[in-house]
Amino acid sequence: MLESELLRIWPFPPIVLGCRNSSKNMLHTELAARTLRSNNSENARYNDCNCAVAVPWTKKYRTGQNINMENSVDVKIETKGERKPIKQNPLSKAGKRVCRAVGYITGDMKEFGAWLKDKPLMIQFIDWVLRGISQVMFVNNPLSGLIVVAGFLVQNPWWTLTGCLGTVVSTLTALILGQDRSAIAAGLYGYNGVLVGLLMAVFSAKGNYHWWLLLPVALVSMMCPVFTSALGSVFCKWDLPVFTLPFNLALTLYLAASGPHNLFFPTTVIQSATATPNITWTSAEMPMLLQSIPVGVGQVYGCGNPWTGGIFLIALFISSPLICLHAAIGSAVGMLAALSLATPFSKIYSGLWGYNSSLSCVAIGGMFYAFTWQTHLLAIACALFSAYLGATVTNMLSVFGVPSGTWSFCLSALTFLLISTNNSAIYKLPLSKVTYPEANRAYYLKMKKHQRSCCEV
């Protein structure tokens, strides 16, 4: 009778927390007796069994009064509708808007790509071409690609034309061959073409604006998607990228076939060293050594202008600060490696020792491995190995009169990606999950948290 009367007045049963000496029924009965004695009780006390009572109070008494428990330390009351809206600071709102706007142009610009899906194919194709131009440095960002094109114009407008032609032809060929549309949209079938177009113009003995050169540029660029697809079908067994191997194959075959004595398309003469260089360490110029860092980044595209290299670094920073950082570190490591082998300063200043190291450092330092301090050190080691391997490949291929290209980067990066280890901090991402270093690290931390929760269960 007592309990039914209480439930008529108080429809919510109490929640018993930590009862030690009595059952829930005893507590309910005691609480009912107290409630019927006085509806104006101001304080809730411990019952006879020292149990704390938490009341999820959502209604008022029929008398229109609420239980006043402000001075009680025993009872917790959860009320609905009493939470006051938190006023946000206008500065915080503006900061969130700025961060959201910056997020649209950084990373891989995923939202922009989704927005373009229902747009005309020609507009989408321009986006694919720009992404292909920036993918040389593992950047999937059309804005970065546009800035890289601006760097090409600073270096040489003719090289800009041949490079863009190589990208367009390579991407178009991939579409005709029916390659994976998502890979084409990410620029993965365009970056080898831009390198082919640029380096064929760089090694042309005819100089600038030799218009007939556009024909072999288009033909050789058409082979890049073929090499990419063929190598990809082999490397997928180990979940490895093809890197710039298609570019190396296409450029080496073209230069070896034409040579410096070709009537239509002669190439520059490449000779191996025949004498010991005379080097005096006092003649080293520190500003030029520091300048070789951005020049080394620019030499990834075959550009030796320091301003062009600086523009490329800006393009990298917009997409991923970690890529920009590792590109600069890799170029600096290549410069130090050249000094350790007493390389002539003119070659160091030209950045030829920095570009392979720069690419290797980016590939290992957060791109295909999740970014940790262990993989950061591994990236520096790979950059150093790539620099020394580059000297080896250069001396070997100079005998045949062909440049070294990016062979040393490909060999060193693939070697370090095939490392097996039990260290969980050296985590190689699945190729399908690779985007950019910051997102790769977020994926790694998510997987690590998931594994930890599974182990606890």
mmCIF file with all atom_site columns, N, CA and C in Angstrom, residues 276-298:
data_model
loop_
_atom_site.group_PDB
_atom_site.id
_atom_site.type_symbol
_atom_site.label_atom_id
_atom_site.label_alt_id
_atom_site.label_comp_id
_atom_site.label_asym_id
_atom_site.label_entity_id
_atom_site.label_seq_id
_atom_site.pdbx_PDB_ins_code
_atom_site.Cartn_x
_atom_site.Cartn_y
_atom_site.Cartn_z
_atom_site.occupancy
_atom_site.B_iso_or_equiv
_atom_site.pdbx_formal_charge
_atom_site.auth_seq_id
_atom_site.auth_comp_id
_atom_site.auth_asym_id
_atom_site.auth_atom_id
_atom_site.pdbx_PDB_model_num
ATOM 1  N N  . THR A 1 276 ? 90.713 13.377 -61.598 1.00 0.00 ? 276 THR A N  1
ATOM 2  C CA . THR A 1 276 ? 90.393 13.688 -60.209 1.00 0.00 ? 276 THR A CA 1
ATOM 3  C C  . THR A 1 276 ? 90.178 15.188 -60.061 1.00 0.00 ? 276 THR A C  1
ATOM 4  N N  . PRO A 1 277 ? 89.041 15.596 -59.528 1.00 0.00 ? 277 PRO A N  1
ATOM 5  C CA . PRO A 1 277 ? 88.779 17.044 -59.405 1.00 0.00 ? 277 PRO A CA 1
ATOM 6  C C  . PRO A 1 277 ? 89.671 17.668 -58.337 1.00 0.00 ? 277 PRO A C  1
ATOM 7  N N  . ASN A 1 278 ? 90.052 18.899 -58.584 1.00 0.00 ? 278 ASN A N  1
ATOM 8  C CA . ASN A 1 278 ? 90.870 19.654 -57.636 1.00 0.00 ? 278 ASN A CA 1
ATOM 9  C C  . ASN A 1 278 ? 89.947 20.458 -56.725 1.00 0.00 ? 278 ASN A C  1
ATOM 10 N N  . ILE A 1 279 ? 89.842 20.019 -55.474 1.00 0.00 ? 279 ILE A N  1
ATOM 11 C CA . ILE A 1 279 ? 88.891 20.630 -54.540 1.00 0.00 ? 279 ILE A CA 1
ATOM 12 C C  . ILE A 1 279 ? 89.655 21.241 -53.369 1.00 0.00 ? 279 ILE A C  1
ATOM 13 N N  . THR A 1 280 ? 89.360 22.477 -53.083 1.00 0.00 ? 280 THR A N  1
ATOM 14 C CA . THR A 1 280 ? 89.889 23.147 -51.888 1.00 0.00 ? 280 THR A CA 1
ATOM 15 C C  . THR A 1 280 ? 88.705 23.531 -51.011 1.00 0.00 ? 280 THR A C  1
ATOM 16 N N  . TRP A 1 281 ? 88.706 23.072 -49.781 1.00 0.00 ? 281 TRP A N  1
ATOM 17 C CA . TRP A 1 281 ? 87.564 23.262 -48.914 1.00 0.00 ? 281 TRP A CA 1
ATOM 18 C C  . TRP A 1 281 ? 87.336 24.736 -48.569 1.00 0.00 ? 281 TRP A C  1
ATOM 19 N N  . THR A 1 282 ? 88.362 25.526 -48.680 1.00 0.00 ? 282 THR A N  1
ATOM 20 C CA . THR A 1 282 ? 88.195 26.956 -48.380 1.00 0.00 ? 282 THR A CA 1
ATOM 21 C C  . THR A 1 282 ? 87.362 27.670 -49.444 1.00 0.00 ? 282 THR A C  1
ATOM 22 N N  . SER A 1 283 ? 87.263 27.052 -50.619 1.00 0.00 ? 283 SER A N  1
ATOM 23 C CA . SER A 1 283 ? 86.482 27.679 -51.695 1.00 0.00 ? 283 SER A CA 1
ATOM 24 C C  . SER A 1 283 ? 84.992 27.401 -51.569 1.00 0.00 ? 283 SER A C  1
ATOM 25 N N  . ALA A 1 284 ? 84.588 26.615 -50.602 1.00 0.00 ? 284 ALA A N  1
ATOM 26 C CA . ALA A 1 284 ? 83.168 26.320 -50.416 1.00 0.00 ? 284 ALA A CA 1
ATOM 27 C C  . ALA A 1 284 ? 82.430 27.566 -49.932 1.00 0.00 ? 284 ALA A C  1
ATOM 28 N N  . GLU A 1 285 ? 81.283 27.817 -50.501 1.00 0.00 ? 285 GLU A N  1
ATOM 29 C CA . GLU A 1 285 ? 80.469 28.978 -50.153 1.00 0.00 ? 285 GLU A CA 1
ATOM 30 C C  . GLU A 1 285 ? 79.221 28.495 -49.403 1.00 0.00 ? 285 GLU A C  1
ATOM 31 N N  . MET A 1 286 ? 79.119 28.915 -48.157 1.00 0.00 ? 286 MET A N  1
ATOM 32 C CA . MET A 1 286 ? 77.993 28.472 -47.339 1.00 0.00 ? 286 MET A CA 1
ATOM 33 C C  . MET A 1 286 ? 76.640 28.913 -47.904 1.00 0.00 ? 286 MET A C  1
ATOM 34 N N  . PRO A 1 287 ? 76.482 30.159 -48.387 1.00 0.00 ? 287 PRO A N  1
ATOM 35 C CA . PRO A 1 287 ? 75.179 30.519 -48.981 1.00 0.00 ? 287 PRO A CA 1
ATOM 36 C C  . PRO A 1 287 ? 74.800 29.631 -50.164 1.00 0.00 ? 287 PRO A C  1
ATOM 37 N N  . MET A 1 288 ? 75.781 29.258 -50.972 1.00 0.00 ? 288 MET A N  1
ATOM 38 C CA . MET A 1 288 ? 75.482 28.388 -52.109 1.00 0.00 ? 288 MET A CA 1
ATOM 39 C C  . MET A 1 288 ? 75.121 26.973 -51.649 1.00 0.00 ? 288 MET A C  1
ATOM 40 N N  . LEU A 1 289 ? 75.750 26.521 -50.578 1.00 0.00 ? 289 LEU A N  1
ATOM 41 C CA . LEU A 1 289 ? 75.409 25.207 -50.049 1.00 0.00 ? 289 LEU A CA 1
ATOM 42 C C  . LEU A 1 289 ? 73.983 25.196 -49.513 1.00 0.00 ? 289 LEU A C  1
ATOM 43 N N  . LEU A 1 290 ? 73.597 26.255 -48.819 1.00 0.00 ? 290 LEU A N  1
ATOM 44 C CA . LEU A 1 290 ? 72.226 26.342 -48.330 1.00 0.00 ? 290 LEU A CA 1
ATOM 45 C C  . LEU A 1 290 ? 71.232 26.498 -49.479 1.00 0.00 ? 290 LEU A C  1
ATOM 46 N N  . GLN A 1 291 ? 71.654 27.210 -50.507 1.00 0.00 ? 291 GLN A N  1
ATOM 47 C CA . GLN A 1 291 ? 70.779 27.383 -51.663 1.00 0.00 ? 291 GLN A CA 1
ATOM 48 C C  . GLN A 1 291 ? 70.571 26.067 -52.404 1.00 0.00 ? 291 GLN A C  1
ATOM 49 N N  . SER A 1 292 ? 71.518 25.151 -52.272 1.00 0.00 ? 292 SER A N  1
ATOM 50 C CA . SER A 1 292 ? 71.392 23.871 -52.962 1.00 0.00 ? 292 SER A CA 1
ATOM 51 C C  . SER A 1 292 ? 70.231 23.032 -52.406 1.00 0.00 ? 292 SER A C  1
ATOM 52 N N  . ILE A 1 293 ? 69.723 23.367 -51.227 1.00 0.00 ? 293 ILE A N  1
ATOM 53 C CA . ILE A 1 293 ? 68.592 22.607 -50.668 1.00 0.00 ? 293 ILE A CA 1
ATOM 54 C C  . ILE A 1 293 ? 67.327 22.819 -51.489 1.00 0.00 ? 293 ILE A C  1
ATOM 55 N N  . PRO A 1 294 ? 66.860 24.075 -51.708 1.00 0.00 ? 294 PRO A N  1
ATOM 56 C CA . PRO A 1 294 ? 65.696 24.222 -52.592 1.00 0.00 ? 294 PRO A CA 1
ATOM 57 C C  . PRO A 1 294 ? 65.997 23.851 -54.040 1.00 0.00 ? 294 PRO A C  1
ATOM 58 N N  . VAL A 1 295 ? 67.243 24.036 -54.470 1.00 0.00 ? 295 VAL A N  1
ATOM 59 C CA . VAL A 1 295 ? 67.594 23.637 -55.833 1.00 0.00 ? 295 VAL A CA 1
ATOM 60 C C  . VAL A 1 295 ? 67.462 22.121 -55.989 1.00 0.00 ? 295 VAL A C  1
ATOM 61 N N  . GLY A 1 296 ? 67.867 21.379 -54.941 1.00 0.00 ? 296 GLY A N  1
ATOM 62 C CA . GLY A 1 296 ? 67.727 19.929 -54.988 1.00 0.00 ? 296 GLY A CA 1
ATOM 63 C C  . GLY A 1 296 ? 66.267 19.499 -55.095 1.00 0.00 ? 296 GLY A C  1
ATOM 64 N N  . VAL A 1 297 ? 65.377 20.218 -54.407 1.00 0.00 ? 297 VAL A N  1
ATOM 65 C CA . VAL A 1 297 ? 63.948 19.921 -54.539 1.00 0.00 ? 297 VAL A CA 1
ATOM 66 C C  . VAL A 1 297 ? 63.469 20.233 -55.950 1.00 0.00 ? 297 VAL A C  1
ATOM 67 N N  . GLY A 1 298 ? 63.949 21.333 -56.515 1.00 0.00 ? 298 GLY A N  1
ATOM 68 C CA . GLY A 1 298 ? 63.566 21.683 -57.874 1.00 0.00 ? 298 GLY A CA 1
ATOM 69 C C  . GLY A 1 298 ? 64.074 20.700 -58.912 1.00 0.00 ? 298 GLY A C  1
#
